Coordinates of C-alpha atoms and ligand atoms in Angstrom, one line a residue:
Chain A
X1 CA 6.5 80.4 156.0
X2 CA 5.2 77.2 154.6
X3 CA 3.8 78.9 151.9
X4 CA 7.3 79.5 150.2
X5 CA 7.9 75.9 150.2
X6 CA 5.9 76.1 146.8
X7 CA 6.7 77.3 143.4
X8 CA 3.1 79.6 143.5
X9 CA 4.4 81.0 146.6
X10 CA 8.0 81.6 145.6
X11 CA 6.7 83.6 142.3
X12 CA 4.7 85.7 144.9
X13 CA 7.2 86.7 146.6
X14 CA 9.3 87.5 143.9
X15 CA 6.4 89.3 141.9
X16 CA 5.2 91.3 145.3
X17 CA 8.7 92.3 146.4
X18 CA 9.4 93.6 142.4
X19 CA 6.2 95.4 142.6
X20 CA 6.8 96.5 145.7
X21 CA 9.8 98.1 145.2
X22 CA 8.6 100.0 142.1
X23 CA 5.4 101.1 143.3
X24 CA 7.0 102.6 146.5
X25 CA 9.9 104.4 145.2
X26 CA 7.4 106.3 143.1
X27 CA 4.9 106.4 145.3
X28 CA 7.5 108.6 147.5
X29 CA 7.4 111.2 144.7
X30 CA 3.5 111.3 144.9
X31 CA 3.1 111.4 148.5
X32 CA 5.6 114.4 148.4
X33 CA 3.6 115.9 145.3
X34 CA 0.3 115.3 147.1
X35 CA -1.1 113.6 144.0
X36 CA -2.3 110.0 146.2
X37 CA -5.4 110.3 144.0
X38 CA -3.4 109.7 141.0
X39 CA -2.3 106.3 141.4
X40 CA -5.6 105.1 142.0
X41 CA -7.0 107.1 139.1
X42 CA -4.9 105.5 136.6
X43 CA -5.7 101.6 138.2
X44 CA -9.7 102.8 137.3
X45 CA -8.9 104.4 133.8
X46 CA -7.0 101.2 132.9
X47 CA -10.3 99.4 133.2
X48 CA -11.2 100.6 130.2
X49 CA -8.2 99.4 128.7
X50 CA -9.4 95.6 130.2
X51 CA -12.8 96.3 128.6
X52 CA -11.5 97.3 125.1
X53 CA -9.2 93.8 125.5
X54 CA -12.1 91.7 125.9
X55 CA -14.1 93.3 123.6
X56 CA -11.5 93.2 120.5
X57 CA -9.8 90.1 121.9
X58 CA -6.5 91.8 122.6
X59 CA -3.8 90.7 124.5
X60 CA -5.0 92.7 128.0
X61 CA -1.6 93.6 129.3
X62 CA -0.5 95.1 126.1
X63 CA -3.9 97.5 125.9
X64 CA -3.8 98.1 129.7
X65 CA -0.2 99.2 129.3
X66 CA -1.2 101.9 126.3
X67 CA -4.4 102.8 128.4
X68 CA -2.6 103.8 131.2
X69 CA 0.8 105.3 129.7
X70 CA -2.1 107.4 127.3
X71 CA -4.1 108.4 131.1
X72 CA -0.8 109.5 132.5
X73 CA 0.0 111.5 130.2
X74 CA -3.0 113.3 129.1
X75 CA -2.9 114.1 133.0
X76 CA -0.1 115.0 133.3
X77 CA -0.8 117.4 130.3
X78 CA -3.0 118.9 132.0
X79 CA -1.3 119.2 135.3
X80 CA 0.9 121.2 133.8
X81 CA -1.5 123.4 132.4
X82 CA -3.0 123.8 135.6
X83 CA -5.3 121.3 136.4
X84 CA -4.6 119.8 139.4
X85 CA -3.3 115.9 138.7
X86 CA -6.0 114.8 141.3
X87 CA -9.0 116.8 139.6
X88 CA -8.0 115.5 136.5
X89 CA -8.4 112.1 137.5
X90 CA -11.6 112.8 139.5
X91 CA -13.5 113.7 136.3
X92 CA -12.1 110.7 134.1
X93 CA -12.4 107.7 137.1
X94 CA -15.7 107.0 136.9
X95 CA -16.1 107.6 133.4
X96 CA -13.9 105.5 132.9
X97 CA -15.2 102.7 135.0
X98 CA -18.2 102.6 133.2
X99 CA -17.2 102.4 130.2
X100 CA -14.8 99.4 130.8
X101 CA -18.1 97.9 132.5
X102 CA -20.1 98.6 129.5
X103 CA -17.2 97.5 127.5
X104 CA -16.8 93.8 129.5
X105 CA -20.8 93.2 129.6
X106 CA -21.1 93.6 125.3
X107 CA -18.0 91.3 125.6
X108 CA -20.1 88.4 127.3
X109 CA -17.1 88.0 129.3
X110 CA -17.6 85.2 132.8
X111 CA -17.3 86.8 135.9
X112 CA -14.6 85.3 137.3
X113 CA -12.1 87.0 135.0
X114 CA -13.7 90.2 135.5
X115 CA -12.6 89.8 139.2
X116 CA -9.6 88.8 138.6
X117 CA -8.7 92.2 137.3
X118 CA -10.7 94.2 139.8
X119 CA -9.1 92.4 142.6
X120 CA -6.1 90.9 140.9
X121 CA -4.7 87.4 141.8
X122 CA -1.5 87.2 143.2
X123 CA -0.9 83.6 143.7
X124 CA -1.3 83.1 139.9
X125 CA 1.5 84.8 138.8
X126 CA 4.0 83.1 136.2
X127 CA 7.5 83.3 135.6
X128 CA 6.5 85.8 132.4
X129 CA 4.6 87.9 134.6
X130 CA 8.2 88.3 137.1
X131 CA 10.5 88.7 134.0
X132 CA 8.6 91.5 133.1
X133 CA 8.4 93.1 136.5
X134 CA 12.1 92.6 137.0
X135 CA 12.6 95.0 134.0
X136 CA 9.8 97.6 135.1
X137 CA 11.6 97.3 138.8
X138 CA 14.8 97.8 137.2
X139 CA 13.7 100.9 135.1
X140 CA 12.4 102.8 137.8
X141 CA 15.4 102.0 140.2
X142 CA 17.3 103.4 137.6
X143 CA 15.4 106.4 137.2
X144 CA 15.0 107.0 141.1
X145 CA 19.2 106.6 141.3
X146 CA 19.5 109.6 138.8
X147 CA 16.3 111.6 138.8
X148 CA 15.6 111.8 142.3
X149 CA 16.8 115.3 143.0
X150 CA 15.5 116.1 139.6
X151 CA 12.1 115.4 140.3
X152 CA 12.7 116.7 144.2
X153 CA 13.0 119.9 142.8
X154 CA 10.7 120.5 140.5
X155 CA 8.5 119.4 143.1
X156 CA 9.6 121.6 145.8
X157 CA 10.9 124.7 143.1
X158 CA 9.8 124.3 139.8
X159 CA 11.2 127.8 139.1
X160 CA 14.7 127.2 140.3
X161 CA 15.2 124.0 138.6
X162 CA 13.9 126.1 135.2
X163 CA 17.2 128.1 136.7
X164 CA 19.1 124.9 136.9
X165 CA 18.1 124.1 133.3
X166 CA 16.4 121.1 134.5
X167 CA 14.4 119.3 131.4
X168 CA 11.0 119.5 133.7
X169 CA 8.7 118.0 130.5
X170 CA 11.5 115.0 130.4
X171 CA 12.1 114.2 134.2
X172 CA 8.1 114.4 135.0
X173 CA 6.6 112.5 131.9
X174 CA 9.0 110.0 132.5
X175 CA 7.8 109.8 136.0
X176 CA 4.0 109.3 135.0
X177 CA 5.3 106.9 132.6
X178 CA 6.9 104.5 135.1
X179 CA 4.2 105.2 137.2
X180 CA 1.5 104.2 135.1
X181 CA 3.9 101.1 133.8
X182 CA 4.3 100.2 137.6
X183 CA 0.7 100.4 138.3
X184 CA -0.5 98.2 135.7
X185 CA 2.2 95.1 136.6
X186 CA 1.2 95.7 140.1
X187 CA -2.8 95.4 139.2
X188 CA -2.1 92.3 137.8
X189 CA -1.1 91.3 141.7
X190 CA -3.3 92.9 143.5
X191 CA -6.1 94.2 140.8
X192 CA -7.2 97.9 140.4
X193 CA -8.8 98.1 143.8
X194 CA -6.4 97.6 145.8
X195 CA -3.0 98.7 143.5
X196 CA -3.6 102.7 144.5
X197 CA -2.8 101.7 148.0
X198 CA 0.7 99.9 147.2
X199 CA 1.2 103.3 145.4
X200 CA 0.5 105.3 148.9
X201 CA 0.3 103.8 152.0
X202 CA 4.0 102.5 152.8
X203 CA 5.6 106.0 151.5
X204 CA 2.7 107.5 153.5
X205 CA 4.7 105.8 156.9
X206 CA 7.6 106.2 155.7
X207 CA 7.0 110.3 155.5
X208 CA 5.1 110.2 159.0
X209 CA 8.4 108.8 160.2
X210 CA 11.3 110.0 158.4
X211 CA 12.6 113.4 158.3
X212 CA 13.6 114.1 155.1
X213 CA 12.7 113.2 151.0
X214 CA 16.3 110.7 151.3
X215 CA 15.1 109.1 154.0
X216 CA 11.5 108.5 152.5
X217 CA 13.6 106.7 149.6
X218 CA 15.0 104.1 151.7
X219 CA 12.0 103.6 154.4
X220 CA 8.8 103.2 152.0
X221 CA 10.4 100.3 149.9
X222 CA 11.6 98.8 153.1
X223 CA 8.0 98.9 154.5
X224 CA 6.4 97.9 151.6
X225 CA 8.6 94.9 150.8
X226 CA 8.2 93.9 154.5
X227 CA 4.6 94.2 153.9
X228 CA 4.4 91.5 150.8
X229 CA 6.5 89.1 152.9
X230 CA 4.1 89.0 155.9
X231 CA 0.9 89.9 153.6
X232 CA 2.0 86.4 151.8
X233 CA 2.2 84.5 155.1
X234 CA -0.5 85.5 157.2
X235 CA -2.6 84.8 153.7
X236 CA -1.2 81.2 153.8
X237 CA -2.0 81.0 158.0
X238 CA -5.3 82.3 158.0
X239 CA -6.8 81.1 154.6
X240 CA -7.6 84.6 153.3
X241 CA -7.3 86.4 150.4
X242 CA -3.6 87.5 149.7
X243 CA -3.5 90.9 147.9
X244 CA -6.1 92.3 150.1
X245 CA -4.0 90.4 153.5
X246 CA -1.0 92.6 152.0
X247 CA -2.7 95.4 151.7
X248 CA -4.6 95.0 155.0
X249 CA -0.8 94.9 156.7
X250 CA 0.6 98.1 154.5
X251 CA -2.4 99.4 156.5
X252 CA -1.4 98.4 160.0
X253 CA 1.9 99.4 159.5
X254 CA 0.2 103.3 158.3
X255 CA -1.4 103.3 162.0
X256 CA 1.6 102.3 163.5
X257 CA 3.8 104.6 162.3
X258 CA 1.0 107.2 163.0
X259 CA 1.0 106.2 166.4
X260 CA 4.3 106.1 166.7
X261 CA 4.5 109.8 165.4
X262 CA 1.9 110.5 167.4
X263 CA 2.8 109.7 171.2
X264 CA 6.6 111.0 170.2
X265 CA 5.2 114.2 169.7
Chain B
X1 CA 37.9 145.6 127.5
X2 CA 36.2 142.7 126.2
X3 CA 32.5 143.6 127.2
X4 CA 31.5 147.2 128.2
X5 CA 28.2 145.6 129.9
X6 CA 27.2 142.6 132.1
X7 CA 23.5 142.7 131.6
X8 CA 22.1 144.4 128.1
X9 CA 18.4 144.4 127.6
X10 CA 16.9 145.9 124.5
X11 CA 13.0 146.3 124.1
X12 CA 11.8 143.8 126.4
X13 CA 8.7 142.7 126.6
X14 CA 7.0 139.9 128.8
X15 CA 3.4 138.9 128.7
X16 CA 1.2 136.7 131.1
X17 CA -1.3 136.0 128.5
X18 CA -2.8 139.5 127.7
X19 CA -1.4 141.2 130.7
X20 CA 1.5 143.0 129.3
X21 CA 4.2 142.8 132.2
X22 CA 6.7 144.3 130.7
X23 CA 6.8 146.7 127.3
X24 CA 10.1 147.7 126.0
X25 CA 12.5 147.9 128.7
X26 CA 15.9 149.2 127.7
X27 CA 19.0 149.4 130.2
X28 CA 22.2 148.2 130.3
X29 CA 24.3 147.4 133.9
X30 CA 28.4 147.5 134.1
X31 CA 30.3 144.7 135.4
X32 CA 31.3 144.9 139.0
X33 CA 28.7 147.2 140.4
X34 CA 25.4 147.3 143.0
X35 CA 22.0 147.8 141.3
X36 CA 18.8 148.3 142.7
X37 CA 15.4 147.9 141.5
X38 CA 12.3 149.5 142.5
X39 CA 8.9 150.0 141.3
X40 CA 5.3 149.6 142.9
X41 CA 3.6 146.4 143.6
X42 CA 2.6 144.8 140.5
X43 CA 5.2 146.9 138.2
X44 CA 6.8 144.0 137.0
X45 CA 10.3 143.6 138.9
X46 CA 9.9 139.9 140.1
X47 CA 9.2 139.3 135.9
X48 CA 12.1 141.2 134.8
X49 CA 14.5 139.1 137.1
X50 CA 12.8 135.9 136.7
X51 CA 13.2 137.0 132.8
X52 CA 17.2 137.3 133.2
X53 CA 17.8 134.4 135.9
X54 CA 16.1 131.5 133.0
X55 CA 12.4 131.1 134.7
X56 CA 10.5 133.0 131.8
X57 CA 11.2 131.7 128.4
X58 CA 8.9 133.5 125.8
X59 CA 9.8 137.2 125.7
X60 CA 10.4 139.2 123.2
X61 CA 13.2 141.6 122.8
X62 CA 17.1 140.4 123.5
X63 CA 18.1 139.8 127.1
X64 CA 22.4 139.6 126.5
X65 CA 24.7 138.5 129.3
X66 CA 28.2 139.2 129.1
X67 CA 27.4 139.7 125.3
X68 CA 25.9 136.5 124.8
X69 CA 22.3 135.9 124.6
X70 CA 20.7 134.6 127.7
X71 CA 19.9 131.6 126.9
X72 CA 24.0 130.8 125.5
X73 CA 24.9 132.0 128.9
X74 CA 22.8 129.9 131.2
X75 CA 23.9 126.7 129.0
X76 CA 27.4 127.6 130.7
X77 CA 26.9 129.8 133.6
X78 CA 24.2 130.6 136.4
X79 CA 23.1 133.9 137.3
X80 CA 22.7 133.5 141.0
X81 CA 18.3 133.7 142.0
X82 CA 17.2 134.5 145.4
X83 CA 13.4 134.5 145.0
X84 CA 10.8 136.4 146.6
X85 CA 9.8 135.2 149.2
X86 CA 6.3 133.4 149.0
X87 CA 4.3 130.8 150.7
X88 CA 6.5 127.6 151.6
X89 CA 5.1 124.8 151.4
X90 CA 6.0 122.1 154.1
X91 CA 8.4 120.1 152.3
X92 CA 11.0 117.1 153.9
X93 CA 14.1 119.2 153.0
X94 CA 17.2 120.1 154.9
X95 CA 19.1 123.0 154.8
X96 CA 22.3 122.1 153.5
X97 CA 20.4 120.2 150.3
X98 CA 18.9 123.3 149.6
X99 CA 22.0 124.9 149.7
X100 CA 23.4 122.2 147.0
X101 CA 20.8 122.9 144.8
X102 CA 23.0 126.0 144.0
X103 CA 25.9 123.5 142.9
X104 CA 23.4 121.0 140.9
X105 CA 25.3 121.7 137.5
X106 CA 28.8 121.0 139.2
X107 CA 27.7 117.4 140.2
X108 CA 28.7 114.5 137.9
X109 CA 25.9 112.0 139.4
X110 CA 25.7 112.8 143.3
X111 CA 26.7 115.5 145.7
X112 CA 30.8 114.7 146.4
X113 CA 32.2 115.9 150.0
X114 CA 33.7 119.1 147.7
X115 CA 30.0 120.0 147.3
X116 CA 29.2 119.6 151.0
X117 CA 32.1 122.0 152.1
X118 CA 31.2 124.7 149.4
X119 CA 27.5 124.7 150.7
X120 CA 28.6 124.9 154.0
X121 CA 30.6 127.6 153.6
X122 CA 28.2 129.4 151.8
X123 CA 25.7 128.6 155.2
X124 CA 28.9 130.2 156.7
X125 CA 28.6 133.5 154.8
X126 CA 24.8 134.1 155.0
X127 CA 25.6 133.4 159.1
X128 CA 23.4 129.7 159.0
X129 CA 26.3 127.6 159.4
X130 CA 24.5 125.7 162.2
X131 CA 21.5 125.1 160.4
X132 CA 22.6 123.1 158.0
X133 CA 20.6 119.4 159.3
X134 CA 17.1 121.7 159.9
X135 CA 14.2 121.3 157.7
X136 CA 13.3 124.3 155.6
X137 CA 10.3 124.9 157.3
X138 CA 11.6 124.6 160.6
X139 CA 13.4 127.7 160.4
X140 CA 11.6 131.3 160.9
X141 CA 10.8 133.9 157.5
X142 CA 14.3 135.6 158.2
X143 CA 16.8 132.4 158.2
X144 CA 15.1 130.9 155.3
X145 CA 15.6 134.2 153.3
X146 CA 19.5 133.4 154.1
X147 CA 19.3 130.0 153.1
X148 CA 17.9 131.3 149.9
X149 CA 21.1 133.6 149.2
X150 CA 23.4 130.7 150.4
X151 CA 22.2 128.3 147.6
X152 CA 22.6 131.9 145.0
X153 CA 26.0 132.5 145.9
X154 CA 27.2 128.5 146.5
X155 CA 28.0 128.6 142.6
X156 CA 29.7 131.7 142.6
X157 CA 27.9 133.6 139.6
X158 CA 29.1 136.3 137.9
X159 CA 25.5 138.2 138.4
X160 CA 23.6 137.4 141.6
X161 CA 19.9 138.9 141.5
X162 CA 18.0 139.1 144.3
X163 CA 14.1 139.7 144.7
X164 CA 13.4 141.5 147.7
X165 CA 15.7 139.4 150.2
X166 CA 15.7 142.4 152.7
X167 CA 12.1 141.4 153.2
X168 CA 11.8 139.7 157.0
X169 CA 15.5 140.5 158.3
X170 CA 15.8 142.2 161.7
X171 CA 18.1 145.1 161.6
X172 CA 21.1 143.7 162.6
X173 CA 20.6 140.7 159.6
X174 CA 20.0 143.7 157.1
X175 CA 23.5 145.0 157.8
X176 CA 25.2 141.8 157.9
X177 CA 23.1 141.6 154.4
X178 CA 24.6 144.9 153.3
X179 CA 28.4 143.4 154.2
X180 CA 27.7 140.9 152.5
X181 CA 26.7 142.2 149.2
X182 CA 29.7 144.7 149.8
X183 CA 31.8 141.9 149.9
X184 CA 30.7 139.8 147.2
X185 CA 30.6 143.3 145.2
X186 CA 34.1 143.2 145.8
X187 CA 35.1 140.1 144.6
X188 CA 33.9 141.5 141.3
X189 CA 30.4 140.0 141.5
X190 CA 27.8 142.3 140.0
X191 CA 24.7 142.2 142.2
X192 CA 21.4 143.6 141.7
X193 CA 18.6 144.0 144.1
X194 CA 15.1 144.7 144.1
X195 CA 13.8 146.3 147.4
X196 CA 10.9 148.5 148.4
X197 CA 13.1 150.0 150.8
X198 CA 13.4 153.0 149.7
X199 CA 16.5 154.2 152.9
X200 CA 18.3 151.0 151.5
X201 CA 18.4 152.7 147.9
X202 CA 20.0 155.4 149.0
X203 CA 22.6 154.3 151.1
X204 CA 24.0 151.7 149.3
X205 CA 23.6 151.4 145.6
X206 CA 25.8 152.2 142.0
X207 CA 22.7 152.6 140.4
X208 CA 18.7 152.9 140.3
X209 CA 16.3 151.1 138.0
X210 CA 12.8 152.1 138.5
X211 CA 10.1 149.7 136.6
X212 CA 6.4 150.5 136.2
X213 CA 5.8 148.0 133.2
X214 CA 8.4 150.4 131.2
X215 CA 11.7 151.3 132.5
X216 CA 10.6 154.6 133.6
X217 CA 14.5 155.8 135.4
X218 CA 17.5 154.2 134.9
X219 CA 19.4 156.9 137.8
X220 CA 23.1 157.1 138.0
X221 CA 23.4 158.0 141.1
X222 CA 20.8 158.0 143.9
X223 CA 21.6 162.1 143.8
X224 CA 20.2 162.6 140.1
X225 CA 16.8 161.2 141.6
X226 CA 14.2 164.0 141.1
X227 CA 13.0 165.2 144.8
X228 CA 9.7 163.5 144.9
X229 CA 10.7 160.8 142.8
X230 CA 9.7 158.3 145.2
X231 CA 6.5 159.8 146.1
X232 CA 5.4 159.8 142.3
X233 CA 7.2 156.5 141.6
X234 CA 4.4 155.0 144.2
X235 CA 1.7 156.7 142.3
X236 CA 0.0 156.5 139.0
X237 CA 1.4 157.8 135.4
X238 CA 5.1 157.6 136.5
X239 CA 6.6 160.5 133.9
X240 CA 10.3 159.5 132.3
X241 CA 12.5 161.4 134.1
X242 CA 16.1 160.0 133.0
X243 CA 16.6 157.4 130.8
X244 CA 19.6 155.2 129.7
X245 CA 22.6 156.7 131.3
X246 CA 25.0 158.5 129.1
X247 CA 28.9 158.2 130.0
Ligands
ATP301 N1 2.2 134.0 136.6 C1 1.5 135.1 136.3 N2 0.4 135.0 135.5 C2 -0.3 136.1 135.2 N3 0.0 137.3 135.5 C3 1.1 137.5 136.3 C4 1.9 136.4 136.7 N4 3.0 136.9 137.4 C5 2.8 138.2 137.5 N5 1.7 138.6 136.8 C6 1.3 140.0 136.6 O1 2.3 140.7 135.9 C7 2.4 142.0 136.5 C8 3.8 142.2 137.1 O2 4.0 141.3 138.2 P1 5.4 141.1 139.0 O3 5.3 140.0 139.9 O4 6.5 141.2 138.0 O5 5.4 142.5 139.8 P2 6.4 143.0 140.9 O6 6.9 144.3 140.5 O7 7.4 142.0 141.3 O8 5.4 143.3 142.2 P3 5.7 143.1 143.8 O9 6.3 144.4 144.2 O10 4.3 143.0 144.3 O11 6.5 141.9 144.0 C9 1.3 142.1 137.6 O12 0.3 142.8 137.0 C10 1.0 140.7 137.9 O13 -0.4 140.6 138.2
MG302 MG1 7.8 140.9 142.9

């Protein structure tokens, strides 16, 4: 707990638990459209948007953002043209990859802040970084309050929301918007290795362990908030790396709850 | 008489790219009565109701409801939609918020207890009434065919069309279906069905459309149907026998 004694430690926590909320309230809505691949798809084609940052000596955030609000759509696009979300991103990830590598080597850019976007750096958030993930966590809170059963629909029966007179293009884009928005604040934590899995993993336990979509909606935030308080402090105890210790315990919890599910039949 | 018609459909045509679905179907349907719809596989019933319930939205030709055009009647109303039935995926849903689906455009923000007790009694109706905390896929073909005409009639609609929900019932559910429609034909609700079941037809119905891409008989009455009408409606090059019914 010693670790929240300090300022570095406090912004953390508050960062992770923002993130964490966000990232698993939507992640909910992939897990239950079976589009995991997604999240991690638009972590890797935001790398290009680091790469074109350091190249033209743009503010990183602000191209990241437009990278990844641009991916998600242009996926979504074709999703809804027939292209599965997850083949989308398949073709584009590496691609992608290597061109924000190409992009960073021409840039003559030192390693270290390289890494810090591939593996992000938790412990050096600022009180900027918070505000702004206060207003993304807010957003998609929002969104989850009064789209949920719009987007459970479509998921589950496209044509009977089109029945319902559902705005589909509306309630989905906006979706892929706050996902991709959510994804980027959250790489700045964690970086764009490890970001897919705060996307996943805790709604992944919460739907091994709760029966229906309303229940997912309350577990996985609960999980994954859980997760970045005892990620933080088991970072502090054992000296090791903190996104990838939060991570590591979204990860234990997964095989919990799987073998939970598992020996109650 | 404000409206002579429910359901008026002038030269409809529906295409799936270059398959032509449907070419210039003409019928009308009275308020208030039972219609079937039959055709072989492939003839283009399932597009003709998903045309009318809202699903399909480029067609051409005029689709009026209660004398409005469709799409000025589903801003107000619902037509009532059970699908056919088709592959379900696994999906974390229960029951009874399947069933409020049906009562989505009542809702100011959330489902109130009002909501709870109309889908409830809709389970009621369709004979599910204790299924209402199950998961959709924890229910066999039959009972999720019931859901599905639990969450058409929750809203009340004027029109209820329903594609092939015969499909999977046991005997006895087939003539509770029958009551039912008999019932909710009663009230004044206009219900059409399409069916393959040919003994169905006959028993039960006002009227008879037959599709094969064109309307090809727009029967009366079951008794106007030539004698091997069903035999050639199942085969190739379907001649018109009847059309639009004259009153
Ligand atoms: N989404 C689609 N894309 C392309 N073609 C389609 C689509 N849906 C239907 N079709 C085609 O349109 C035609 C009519 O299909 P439809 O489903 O309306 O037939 P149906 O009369 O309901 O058949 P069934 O008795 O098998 O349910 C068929 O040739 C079918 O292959
Ligand atoms: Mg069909």
């Amino acid at each position: 707990m010693e670790i929240f004694l300090y300022e570095f430690g406090i912004l953390a926590l508050i960062g992770g638990v923002l993130s964490a909320v966000a990232t698993s309230l939507l992640g909910s809505v992939v897990v239950l459209r079976k589009m995991s691949f997604f999240g991690s798809g638009i972590a890797h084609l935001s790398f290009i948007g680091v790469g074109l940052a350091l190249f033209f000596k743009f503010p990183p955030t602000i191209v990241t953002l437009a990278v990844a609000m641009a991916a998600a759509i242009i996926l979504g696009f074709l999703a809804r043209r027939g292209v599965h979300e997850d083949i989308g991103v398949g073709i584009l990830f590496s691609t992608s990859m290597a061109l924000g590598i190409i992009l960073i080597y021409l840039a003559k850019i030192d390693n270290s802040r390289v890494m810090a976007y591939l593996f992000g750096d938790i412990l050096a958030i600022g009180w900027k970084d918070v505000v702004f993930s206060s207003i993304v966590t807010a957003l998609v809170v929002l969104y989850i309050v009064f789209f949920k059963d719009h987007i459970i629909y479509i998921t589950f029966d496209e044509d009977f929301s089109k029945v319902l007179g559902i705005n589909i293009p509306f309630v989905y884009y906006t979706f892929l918007i706050l996902l991709a928005v959510s994804i980027v604040v959250s790489m700045n934590l964690l970086g764009i290795v490890l970001v897919s899995a705060m996307v996943v993993v805790p709604a992944a336990s919460a739907s091994l362990v709760s029966r229906t979509y309303q229940g997912m909606f309350k577990l996985a935030p609960l999980i994954s908030v859980a997760s970045v308080f005892f990620g933080l402090i088991f970072s502090w105890n054992f000296d090791i790396p903190a996104g990838a210790s939060i991570v590591l315990v979204q990860g234990i919890v997964f095989l919990f709850t799987f073998l939970v599910k598992i020996l109650s039949g | 008489m404000k409206c002579e018609y429910c359901l008026e459909v002038k030269n409809l045509t529906v295409r799936y790219g270059d398959i032509v679905a449907l070419k210039d179907v003409n019928f009308s349907l009275e308020k208030g009565k039972f219609y079937t719809i039959v055709g072989p596989n492939g003839g283009g019933k399932s597009t003709l109701v998903k045309t009318i319930v809202g699903i399909i939205e480029d067609y051409d030709g005029q689709v009026q409801i209660f004398g409005k055009d469709r799409d000025e009647y589903l801003r107000e109303k619902l037509v009532g939609y059970v699908p056919q039935i088709g592959a379900f995926t696994r999906f974390p849903i229960r029951v009874i918020d399947i069933v409020l689906m049906g009562l989505f455009r009542e809702r100011k923000f959330r489902f109130k207890k009002q909501h709870y007790k109309k889908a409830l009694k809709a389970l009621e109706r369709v004979n599910m009434e204790g299924f209402s905390r199950r998961l959709i896929h924890e229910l066999s073909g039959g009972q999720r065919q019931r859901v599905m005409i639990a969450r058409a009639i929750v809203s009340k609609p004027e029109i209820l069309i329903m594609d092939e929900p015969t499909v999977g019932l046991d005997t006895e559910s087939q003539g509770n279906f029958f009551r039912l429609v008999k019932e909710l034909n009663e009230t004044g609700m206009t219900v059409i069905v399409v069916t393959h079941d040919v003994g169905f037809v006959s028993e039960h119905s006002d009227g008879i459309l037959c599709i094969n891409k064109k309307l090809v008989v727009h029967a009366k009455d079951v008794d106007e149907l030539p004698e091997e009408f069903f035999a050639k409606l199942y085969g190739y090059n379907v001649k018109a026998v009847l059309h639009n019914h004259k009153r």
